[in-house]
mmCIF file of C-alpha atoms and ligand atoms in Angstrom:
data_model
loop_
_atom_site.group_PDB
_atom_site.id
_atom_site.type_symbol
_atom_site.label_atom_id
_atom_site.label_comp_id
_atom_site.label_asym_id
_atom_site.label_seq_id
_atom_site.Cartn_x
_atom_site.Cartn_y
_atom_site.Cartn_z
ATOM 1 C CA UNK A 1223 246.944 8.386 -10.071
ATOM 2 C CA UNK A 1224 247.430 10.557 -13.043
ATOM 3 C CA UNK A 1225 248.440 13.761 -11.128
ATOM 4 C CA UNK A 1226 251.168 14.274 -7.890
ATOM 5 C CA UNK A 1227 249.865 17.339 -8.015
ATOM 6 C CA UNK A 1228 248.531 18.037 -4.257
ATOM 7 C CA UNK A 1229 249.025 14.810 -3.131
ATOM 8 C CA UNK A 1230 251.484 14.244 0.113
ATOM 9 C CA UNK A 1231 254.229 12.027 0.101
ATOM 10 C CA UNK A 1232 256.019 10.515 2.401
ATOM 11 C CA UNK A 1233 259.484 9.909 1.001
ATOM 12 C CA UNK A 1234 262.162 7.644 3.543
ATOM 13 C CA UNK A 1235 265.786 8.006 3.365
ATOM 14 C CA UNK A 1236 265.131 11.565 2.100
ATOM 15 C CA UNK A 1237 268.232 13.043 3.731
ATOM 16 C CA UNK A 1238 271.118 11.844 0.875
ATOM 17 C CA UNK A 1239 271.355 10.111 -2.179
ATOM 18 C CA UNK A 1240 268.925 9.183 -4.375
ATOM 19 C CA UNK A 1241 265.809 10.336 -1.889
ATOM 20 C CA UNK A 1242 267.422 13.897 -2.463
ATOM 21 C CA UNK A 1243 266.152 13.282 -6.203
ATOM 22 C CA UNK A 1244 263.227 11.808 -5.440
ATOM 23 C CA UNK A 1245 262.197 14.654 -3.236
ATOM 24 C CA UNK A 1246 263.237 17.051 -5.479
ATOM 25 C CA UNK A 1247 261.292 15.251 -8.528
ATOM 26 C CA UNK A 1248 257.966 15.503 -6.375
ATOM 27 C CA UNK A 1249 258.221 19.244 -5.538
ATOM 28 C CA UNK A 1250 258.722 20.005 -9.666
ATOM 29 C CA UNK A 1251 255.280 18.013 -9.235
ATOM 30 C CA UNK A 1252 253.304 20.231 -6.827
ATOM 31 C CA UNK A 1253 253.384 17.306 -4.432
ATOM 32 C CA UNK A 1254 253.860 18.333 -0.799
ATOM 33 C CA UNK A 1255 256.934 16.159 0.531
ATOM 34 C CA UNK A 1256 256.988 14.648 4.014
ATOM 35 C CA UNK A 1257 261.033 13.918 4.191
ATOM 36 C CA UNK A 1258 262.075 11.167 6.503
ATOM 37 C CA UNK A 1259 265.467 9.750 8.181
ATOM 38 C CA UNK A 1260 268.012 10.022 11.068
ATOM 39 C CA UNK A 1261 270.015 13.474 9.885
ATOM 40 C CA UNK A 1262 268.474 16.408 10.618
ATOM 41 C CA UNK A 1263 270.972 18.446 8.849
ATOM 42 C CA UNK A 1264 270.342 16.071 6.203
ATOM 43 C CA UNK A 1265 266.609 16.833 5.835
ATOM 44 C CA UNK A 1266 267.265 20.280 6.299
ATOM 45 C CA UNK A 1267 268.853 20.585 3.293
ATOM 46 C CA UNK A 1268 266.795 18.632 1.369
ATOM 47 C CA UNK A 1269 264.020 20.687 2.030
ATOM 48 C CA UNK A 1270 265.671 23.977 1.554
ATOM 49 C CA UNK A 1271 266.427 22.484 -2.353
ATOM 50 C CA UNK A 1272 262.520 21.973 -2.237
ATOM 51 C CA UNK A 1273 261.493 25.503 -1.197
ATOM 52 C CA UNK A 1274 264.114 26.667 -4.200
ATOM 53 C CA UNK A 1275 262.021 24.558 -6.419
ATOM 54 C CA UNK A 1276 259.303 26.752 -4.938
ATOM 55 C CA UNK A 1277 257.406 23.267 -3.539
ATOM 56 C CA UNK A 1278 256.739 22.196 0.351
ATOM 57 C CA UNK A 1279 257.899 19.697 2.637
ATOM 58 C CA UNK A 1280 258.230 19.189 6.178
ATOM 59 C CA UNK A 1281 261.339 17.195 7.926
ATOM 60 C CA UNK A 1282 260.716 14.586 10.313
ATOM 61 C CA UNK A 1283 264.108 13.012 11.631
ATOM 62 C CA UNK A 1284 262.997 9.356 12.672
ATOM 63 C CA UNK A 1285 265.024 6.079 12.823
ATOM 64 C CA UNK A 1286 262.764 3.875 10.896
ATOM 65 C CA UNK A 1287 264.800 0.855 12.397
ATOM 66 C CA UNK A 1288 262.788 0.987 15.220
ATOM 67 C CA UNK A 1289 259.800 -0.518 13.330
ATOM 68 C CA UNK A 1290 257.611 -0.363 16.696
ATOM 69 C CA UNK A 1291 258.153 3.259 16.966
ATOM 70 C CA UNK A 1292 256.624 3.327 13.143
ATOM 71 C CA UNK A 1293 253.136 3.996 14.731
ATOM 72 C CA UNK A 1294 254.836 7.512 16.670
ATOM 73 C CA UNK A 1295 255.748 8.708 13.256
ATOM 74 C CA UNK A 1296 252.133 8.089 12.056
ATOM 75 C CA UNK A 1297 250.477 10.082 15.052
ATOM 76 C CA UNK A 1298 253.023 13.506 14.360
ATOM 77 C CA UNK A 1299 252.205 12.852 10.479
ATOM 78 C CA UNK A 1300 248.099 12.487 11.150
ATOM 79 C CA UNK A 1301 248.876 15.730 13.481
ATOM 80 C CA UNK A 1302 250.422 18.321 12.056
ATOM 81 C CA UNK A 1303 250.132 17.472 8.153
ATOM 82 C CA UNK A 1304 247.137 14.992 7.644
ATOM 83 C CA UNK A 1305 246.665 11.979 5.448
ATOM 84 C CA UNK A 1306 249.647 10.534 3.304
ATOM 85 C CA UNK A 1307 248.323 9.871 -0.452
ATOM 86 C CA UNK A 1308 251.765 8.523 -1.309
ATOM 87 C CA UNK A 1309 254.283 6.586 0.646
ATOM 88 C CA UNK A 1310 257.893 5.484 -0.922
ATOM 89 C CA UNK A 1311 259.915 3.534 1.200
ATOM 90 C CA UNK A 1312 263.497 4.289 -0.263
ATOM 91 C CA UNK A 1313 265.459 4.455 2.844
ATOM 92 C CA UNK A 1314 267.780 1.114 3.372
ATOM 93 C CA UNK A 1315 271.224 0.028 4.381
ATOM 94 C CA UNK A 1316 273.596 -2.863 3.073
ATOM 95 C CA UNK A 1317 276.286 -4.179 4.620
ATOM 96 C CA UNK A 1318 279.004 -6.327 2.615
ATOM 97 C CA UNK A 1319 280.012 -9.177 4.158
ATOM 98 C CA UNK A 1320 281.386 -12.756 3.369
ATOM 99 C CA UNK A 1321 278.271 -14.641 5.208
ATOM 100 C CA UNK A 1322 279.637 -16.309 7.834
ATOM 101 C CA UNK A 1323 280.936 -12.918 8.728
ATOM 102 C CA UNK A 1324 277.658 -10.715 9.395
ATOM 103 C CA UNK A 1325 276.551 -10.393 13.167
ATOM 104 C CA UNK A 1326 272.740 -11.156 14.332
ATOM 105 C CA UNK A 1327 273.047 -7.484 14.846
ATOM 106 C CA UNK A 1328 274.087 -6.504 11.234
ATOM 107 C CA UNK A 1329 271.399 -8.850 9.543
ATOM 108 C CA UNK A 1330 268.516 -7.502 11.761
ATOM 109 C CA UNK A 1331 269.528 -4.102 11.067
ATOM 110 C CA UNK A 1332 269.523 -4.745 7.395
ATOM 111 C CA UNK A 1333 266.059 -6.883 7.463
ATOM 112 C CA UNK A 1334 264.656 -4.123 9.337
ATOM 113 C CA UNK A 1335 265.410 -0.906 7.973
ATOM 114 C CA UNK A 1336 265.123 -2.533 4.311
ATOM 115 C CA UNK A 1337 261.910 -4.855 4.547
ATOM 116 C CA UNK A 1338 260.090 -4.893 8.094
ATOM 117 C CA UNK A 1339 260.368 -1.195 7.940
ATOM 118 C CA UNK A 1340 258.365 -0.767 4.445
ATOM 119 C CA UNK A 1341 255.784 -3.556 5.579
ATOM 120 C CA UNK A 1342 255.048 -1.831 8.667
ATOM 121 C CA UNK A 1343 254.871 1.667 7.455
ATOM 122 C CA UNK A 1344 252.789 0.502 4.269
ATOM 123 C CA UNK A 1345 249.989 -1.199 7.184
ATOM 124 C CA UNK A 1346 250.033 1.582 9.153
ATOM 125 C CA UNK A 1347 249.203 4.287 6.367
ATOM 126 C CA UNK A 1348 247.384 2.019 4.043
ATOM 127 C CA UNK A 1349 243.611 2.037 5.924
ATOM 128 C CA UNK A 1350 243.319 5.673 5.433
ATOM 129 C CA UNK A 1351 244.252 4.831 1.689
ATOM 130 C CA UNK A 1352 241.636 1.827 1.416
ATOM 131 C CA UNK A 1353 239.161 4.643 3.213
ATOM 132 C CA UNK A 1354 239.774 7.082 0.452
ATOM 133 C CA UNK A 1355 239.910 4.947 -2.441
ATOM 134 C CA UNK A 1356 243.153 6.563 -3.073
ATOM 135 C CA UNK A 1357 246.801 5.705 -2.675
ATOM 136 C CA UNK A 1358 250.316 4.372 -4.127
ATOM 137 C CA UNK A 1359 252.875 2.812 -2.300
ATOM 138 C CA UNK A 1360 256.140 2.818 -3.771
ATOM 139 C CA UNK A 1361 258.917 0.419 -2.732
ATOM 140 C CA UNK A 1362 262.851 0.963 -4.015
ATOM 141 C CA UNK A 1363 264.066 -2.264 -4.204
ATOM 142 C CA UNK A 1364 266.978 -3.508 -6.497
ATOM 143 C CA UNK A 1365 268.366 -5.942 -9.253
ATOM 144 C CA UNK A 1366 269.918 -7.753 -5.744
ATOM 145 C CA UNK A 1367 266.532 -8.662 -4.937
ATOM 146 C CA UNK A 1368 266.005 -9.884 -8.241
ATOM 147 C CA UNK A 1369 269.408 -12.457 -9.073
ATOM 148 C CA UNK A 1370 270.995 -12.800 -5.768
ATOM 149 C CA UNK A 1371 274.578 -10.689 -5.235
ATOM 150 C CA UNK A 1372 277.895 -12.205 -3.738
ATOM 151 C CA UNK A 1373 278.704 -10.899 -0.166
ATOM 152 C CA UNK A 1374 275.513 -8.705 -0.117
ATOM 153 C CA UNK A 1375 273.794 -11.626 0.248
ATOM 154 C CA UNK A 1376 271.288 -10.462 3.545
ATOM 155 C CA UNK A 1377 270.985 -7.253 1.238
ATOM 156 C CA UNK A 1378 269.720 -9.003 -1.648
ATOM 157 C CA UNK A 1379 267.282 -11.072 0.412
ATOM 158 C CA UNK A 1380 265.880 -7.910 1.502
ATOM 159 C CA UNK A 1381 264.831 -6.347 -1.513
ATOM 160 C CA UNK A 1382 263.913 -10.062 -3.060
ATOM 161 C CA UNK A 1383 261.047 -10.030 -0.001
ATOM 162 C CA UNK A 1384 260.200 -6.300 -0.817
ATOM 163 C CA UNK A 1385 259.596 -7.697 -4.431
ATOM 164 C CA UNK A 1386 257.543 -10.610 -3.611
ATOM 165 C CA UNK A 1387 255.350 -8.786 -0.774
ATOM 166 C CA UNK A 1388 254.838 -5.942 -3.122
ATOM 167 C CA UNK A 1389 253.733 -9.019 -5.679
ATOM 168 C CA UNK A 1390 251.779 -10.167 -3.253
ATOM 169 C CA UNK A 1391 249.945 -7.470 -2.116
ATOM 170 C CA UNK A 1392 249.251 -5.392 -5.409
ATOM 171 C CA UNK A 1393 247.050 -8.655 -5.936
ATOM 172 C CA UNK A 1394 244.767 -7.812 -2.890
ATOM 173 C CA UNK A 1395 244.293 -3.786 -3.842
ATOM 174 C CA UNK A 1396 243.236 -4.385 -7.374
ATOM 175 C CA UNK A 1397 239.837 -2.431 -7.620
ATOM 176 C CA UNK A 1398 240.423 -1.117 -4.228
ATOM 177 C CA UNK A 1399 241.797 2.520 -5.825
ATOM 178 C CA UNK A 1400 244.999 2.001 -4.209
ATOM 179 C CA UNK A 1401 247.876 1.080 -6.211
ATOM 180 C CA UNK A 1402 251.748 -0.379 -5.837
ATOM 181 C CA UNK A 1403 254.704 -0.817 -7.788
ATOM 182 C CA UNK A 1404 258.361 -1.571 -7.157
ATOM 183 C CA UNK A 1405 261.343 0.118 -8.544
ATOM 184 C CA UNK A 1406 264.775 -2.314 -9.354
ATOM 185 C CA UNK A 1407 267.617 -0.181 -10.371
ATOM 186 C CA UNK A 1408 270.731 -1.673 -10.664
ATOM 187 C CA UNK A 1409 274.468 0.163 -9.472
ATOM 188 C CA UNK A 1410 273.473 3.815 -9.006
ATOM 189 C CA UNK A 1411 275.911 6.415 -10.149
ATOM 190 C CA UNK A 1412 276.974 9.897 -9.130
ATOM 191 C CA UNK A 1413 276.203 10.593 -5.923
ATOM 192 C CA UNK A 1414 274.403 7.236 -4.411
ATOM 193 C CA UNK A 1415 276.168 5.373 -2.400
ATOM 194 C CA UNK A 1416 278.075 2.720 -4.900
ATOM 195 C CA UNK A 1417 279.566 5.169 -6.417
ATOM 196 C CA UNK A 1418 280.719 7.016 -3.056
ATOM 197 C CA UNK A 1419 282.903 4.156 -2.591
ATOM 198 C CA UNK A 1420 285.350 5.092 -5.297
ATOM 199 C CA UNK A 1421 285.376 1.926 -6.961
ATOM 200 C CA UNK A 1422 284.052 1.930 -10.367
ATOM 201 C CA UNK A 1423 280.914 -0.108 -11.553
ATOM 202 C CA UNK A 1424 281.155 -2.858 -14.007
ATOM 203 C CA UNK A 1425 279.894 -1.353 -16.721
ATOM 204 C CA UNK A 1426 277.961 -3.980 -18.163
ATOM 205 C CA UNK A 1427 276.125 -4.652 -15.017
ATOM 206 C CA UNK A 1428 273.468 -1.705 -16.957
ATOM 207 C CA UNK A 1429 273.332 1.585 -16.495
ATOM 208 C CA UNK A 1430 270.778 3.239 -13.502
ATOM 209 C CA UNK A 1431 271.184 6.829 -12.629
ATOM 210 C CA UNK A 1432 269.445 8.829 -9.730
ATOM 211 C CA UNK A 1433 267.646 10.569 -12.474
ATOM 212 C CA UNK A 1434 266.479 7.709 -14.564
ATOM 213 C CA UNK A 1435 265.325 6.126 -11.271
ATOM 214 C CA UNK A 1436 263.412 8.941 -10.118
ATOM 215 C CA UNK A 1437 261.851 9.343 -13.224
ATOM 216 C CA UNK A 1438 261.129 5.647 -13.017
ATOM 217 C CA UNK A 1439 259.286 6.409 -9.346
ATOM 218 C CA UNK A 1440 256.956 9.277 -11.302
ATOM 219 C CA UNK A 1441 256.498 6.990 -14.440
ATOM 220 C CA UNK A 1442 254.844 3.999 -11.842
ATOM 221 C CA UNK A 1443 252.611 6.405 -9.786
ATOM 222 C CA UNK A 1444 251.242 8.418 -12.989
ATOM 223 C CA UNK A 1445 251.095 4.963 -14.994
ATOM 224 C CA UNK A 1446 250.342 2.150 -12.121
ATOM 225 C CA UNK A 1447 253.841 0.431 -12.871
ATOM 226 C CA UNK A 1448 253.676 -2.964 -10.995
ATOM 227 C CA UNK A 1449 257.521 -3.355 -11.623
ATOM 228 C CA UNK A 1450 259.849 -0.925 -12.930
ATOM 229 C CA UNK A 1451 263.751 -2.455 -13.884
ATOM 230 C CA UNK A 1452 265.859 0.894 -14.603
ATOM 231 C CA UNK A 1453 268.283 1.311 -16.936
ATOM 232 C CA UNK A 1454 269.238 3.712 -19.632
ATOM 233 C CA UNK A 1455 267.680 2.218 -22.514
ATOM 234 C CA UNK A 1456 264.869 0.026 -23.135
ATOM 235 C CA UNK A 1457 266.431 -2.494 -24.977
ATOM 236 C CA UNK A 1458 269.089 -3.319 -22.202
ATOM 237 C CA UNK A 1459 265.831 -3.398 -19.860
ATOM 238 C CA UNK A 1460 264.570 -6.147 -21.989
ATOM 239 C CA UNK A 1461 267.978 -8.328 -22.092
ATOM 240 C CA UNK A 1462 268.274 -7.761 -18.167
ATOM 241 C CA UNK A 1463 264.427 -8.993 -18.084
ATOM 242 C CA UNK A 1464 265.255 -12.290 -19.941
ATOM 243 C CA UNK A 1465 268.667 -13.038 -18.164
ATOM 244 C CA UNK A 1466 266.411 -13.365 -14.861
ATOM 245 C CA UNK A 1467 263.601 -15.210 -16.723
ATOM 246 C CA UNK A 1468 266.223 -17.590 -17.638
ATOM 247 C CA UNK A 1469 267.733 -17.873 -14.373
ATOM 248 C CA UNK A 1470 264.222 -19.014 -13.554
ATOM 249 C CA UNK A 1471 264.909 -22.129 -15.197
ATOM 250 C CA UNK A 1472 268.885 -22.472 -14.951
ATOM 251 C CA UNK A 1473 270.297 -20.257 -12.611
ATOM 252 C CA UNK A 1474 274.240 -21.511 -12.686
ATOM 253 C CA UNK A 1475 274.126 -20.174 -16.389
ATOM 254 C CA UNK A 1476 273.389 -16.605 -14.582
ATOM 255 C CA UNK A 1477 275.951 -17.330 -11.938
ATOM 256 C CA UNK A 1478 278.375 -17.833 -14.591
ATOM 257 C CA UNK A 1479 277.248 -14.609 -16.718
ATOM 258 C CA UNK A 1480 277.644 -12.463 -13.619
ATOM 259 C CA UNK A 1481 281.239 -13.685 -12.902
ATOM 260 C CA UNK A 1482 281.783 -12.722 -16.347
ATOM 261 C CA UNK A 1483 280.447 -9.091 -16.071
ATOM 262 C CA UNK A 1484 282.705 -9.001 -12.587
ATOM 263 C CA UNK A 1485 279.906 -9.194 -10.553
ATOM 264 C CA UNK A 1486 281.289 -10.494 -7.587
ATOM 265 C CA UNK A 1487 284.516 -9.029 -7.603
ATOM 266 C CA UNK A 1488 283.244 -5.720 -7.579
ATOM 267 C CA UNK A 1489 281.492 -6.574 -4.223
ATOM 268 C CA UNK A 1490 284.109 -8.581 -2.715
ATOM 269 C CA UNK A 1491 285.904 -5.041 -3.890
ATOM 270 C CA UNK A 1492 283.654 -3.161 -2.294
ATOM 271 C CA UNK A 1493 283.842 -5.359 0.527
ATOM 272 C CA UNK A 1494 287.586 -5.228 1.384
ATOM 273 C CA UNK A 1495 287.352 -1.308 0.919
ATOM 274 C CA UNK A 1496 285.091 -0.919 3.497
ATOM 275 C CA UNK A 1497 287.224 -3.565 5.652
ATOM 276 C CA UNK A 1498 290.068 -1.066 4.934
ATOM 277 C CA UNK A 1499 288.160 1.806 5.640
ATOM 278 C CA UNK A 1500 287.193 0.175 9.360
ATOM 279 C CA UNK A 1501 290.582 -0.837 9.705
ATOM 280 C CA UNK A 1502 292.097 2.761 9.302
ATOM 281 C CA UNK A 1503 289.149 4.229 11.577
ATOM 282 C CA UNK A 1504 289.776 1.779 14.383
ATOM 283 C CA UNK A 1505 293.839 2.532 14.059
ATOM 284 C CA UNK A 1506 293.302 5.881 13.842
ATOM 285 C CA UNK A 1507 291.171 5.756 17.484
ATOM 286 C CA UNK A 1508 293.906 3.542 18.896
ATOM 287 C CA UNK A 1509 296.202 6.425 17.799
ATOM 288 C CA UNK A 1510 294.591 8.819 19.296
ATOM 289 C CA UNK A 1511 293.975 6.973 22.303
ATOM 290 C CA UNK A 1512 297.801 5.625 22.744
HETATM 291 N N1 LIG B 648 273.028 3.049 -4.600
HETATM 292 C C1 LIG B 648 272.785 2.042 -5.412
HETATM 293 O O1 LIG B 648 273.616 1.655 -6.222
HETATM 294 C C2 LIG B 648 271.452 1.347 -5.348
HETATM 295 C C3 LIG B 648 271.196 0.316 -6.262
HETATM 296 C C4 LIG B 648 269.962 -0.326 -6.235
HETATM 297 C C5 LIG B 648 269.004 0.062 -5.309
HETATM 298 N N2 LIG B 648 269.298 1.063 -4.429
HETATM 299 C C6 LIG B 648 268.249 1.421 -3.457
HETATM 300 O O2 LIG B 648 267.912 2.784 -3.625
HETATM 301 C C7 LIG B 648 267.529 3.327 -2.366
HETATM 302 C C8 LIG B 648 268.352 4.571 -2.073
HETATM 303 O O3 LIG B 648 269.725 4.210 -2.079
HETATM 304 P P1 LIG B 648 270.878 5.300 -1.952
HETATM 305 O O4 LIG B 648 271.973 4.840 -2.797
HETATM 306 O O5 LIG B 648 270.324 6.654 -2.135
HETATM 307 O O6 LIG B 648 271.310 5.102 -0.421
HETATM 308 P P2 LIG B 648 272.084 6.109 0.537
HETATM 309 O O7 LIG B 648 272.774 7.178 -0.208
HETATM 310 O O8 LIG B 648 272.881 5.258 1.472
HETATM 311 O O9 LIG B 648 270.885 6.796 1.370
HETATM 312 C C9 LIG B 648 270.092 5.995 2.199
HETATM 313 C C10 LIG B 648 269.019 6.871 2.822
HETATM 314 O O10 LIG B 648 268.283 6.060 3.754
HETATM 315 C C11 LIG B 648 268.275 6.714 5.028
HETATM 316 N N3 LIG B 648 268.271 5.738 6.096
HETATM 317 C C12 LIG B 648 269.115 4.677 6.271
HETATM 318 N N4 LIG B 648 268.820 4.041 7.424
HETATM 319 C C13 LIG B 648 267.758 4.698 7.974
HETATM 320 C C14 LIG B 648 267.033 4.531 9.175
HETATM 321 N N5 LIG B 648 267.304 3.551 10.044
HETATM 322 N N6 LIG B 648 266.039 5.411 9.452
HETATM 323 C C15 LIG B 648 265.742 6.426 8.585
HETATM 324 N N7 LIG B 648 266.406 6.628 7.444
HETATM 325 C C16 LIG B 648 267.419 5.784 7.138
HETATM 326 C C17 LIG B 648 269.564 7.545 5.026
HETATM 327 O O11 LIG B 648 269.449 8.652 5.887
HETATM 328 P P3 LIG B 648 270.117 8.765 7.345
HETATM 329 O O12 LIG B 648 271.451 8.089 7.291
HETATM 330 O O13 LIG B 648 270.168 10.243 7.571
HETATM 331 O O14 LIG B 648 269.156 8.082 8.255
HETATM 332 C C18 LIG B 648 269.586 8.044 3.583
HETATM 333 O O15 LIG B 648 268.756 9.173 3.459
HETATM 334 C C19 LIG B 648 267.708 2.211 -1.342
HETATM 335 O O16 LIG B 648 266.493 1.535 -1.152
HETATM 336 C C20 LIG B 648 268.703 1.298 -2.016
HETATM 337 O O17 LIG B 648 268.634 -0.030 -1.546
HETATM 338 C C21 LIG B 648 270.475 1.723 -4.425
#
């Protein structure tokens, strides 16, 4: 697909962070934007931003959680906008956790909203795509998925099956006129949520800003990117690529180069902020309460 240019999208997780981008990025491209997630205001917003950039959208607040609801979304999209050319499943969760700490609730919510979700929208809208000859599915996955990440570790086996199905299944459309690719940044700054935390990124864990990754998500629909790792420059791109290719064939020596880089303790980090965070909330109730 050489052109966004009249195509519709349909963007999830458009309401915050780096969907806001995203969104934004498509309406610069004449693409009509179908903007998906739970806040309304959210969506709202973003698609004021897109009438400023003079493009259109339409907001559809939907909990994509409930992936057998997935099929209601599809009959108000067929309804009132038509066929979706495009589909980028960006919306996702993580939830930091030691592992014997996670609830059955927090893992399904996680495997859900990050992989069953994307699988489910991607069979419901590709048919129409297979019909048309047309289509790209986009799927926002992350260096987690790639070398798995201390205390994210139900996060990182999300995006590591959003990698491998999108593998999987970009071998079944070749020739079929509909095309896939996968996006791995690694920490987003600015305003994604990382960096929302207040904690800062180690910085040689690579570079990835909401920009550079949304102009990796035009790059693999106007180029047919299978798999896009984004970072600032190419070269660290290439040194990220051959870390995981050797971690292929000895993956304590990656273990160890990560604990060096402060991998880990910036997610434990993480981890015991948002502990704190809970902590002060549920005080805070009590307080009120008492
Ligand atoms: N931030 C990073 O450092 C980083 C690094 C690598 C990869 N990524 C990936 O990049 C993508 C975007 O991340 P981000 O940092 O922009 O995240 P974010 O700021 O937390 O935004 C997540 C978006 O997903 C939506 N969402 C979450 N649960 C949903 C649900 N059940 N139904 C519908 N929408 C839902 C949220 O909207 P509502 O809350 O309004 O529903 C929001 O719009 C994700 O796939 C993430 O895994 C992020």
């Amino acid at each position: 697909m050489t052109t966004l240019a009249g195509k519709t999208v349909l963007l999830t997780g458009a309401s915050r962070g780096l969907g806001v981008y995203i969104a934004r990025a498509l309406a610069i491209e004449k693409a009509t934007v179908i903007c998906v997630s739970r806040s309304k205001e959210g969506l709202d917003i973003t698609c004021d931003q897109i009438t400023n950039l003079g493009g259109k959208s339409i907001s559809i607040p939907f909990d994509i959680k409930n992936v057998r609801k997935l099929s209601t979304l599809k009959k108000i999209i067929n309804q009132f906008v038509g066929p979706v050319d495009i589909l980028i499943n960006n919306a996702a969760i993580e939830v930091c956790q030691f592992f014997t700490d996670y609830s059955l609730d927090e893992i399904q919510s996680v495997l859900e909203t990050n992989l069953l979700s994307p699988i489910e929208l991607t069979r419901l809208f590709l048919p129409s795509m297979l019909e048309r000859r047309s289509g790209h599915i986009v799927n926002i996955a992350s260096l987690a998925g790639k070398k798995g990440v201390a205390y994210s570790s139900v996060y990182s086996a999300s995006k590591a099956g959003l990698i491998m199905w999108s593998d999987a299944i970009r071998q079944e459309l070749v020739g079929t006129g509909v095309e896939i690719s996968v996006i791995c940044p690694g920490y987003i700054y600015q305003e994604a949520s990382v960096s929302k935390n207040g904690l800062t990124t180690p910085h040689l864990a690579g570079i990835s800003t909401p920009t550079y990754t949304t102009n990796a998500v035009i790059k693999a629909i106007k180029q047919n990117k299978a798999e896009i790792i984004v970072n600032k420059e190419l070269i660290t791109e290439f040194f990220t690529r051959l870390l995981f290719a050797i971690g292929q064939l000895y993956s304590p020596f990656v273990d160890a180069i990560y604990r060096w880089i402060d991998i880990p303790k910036f997610n434990r980090m993480r981890l015991e902020k948002q502990q704190h965070i809970d902590d002060s909330m549920i005080k805070s109730v009590v307080g009120k309460r008492g």
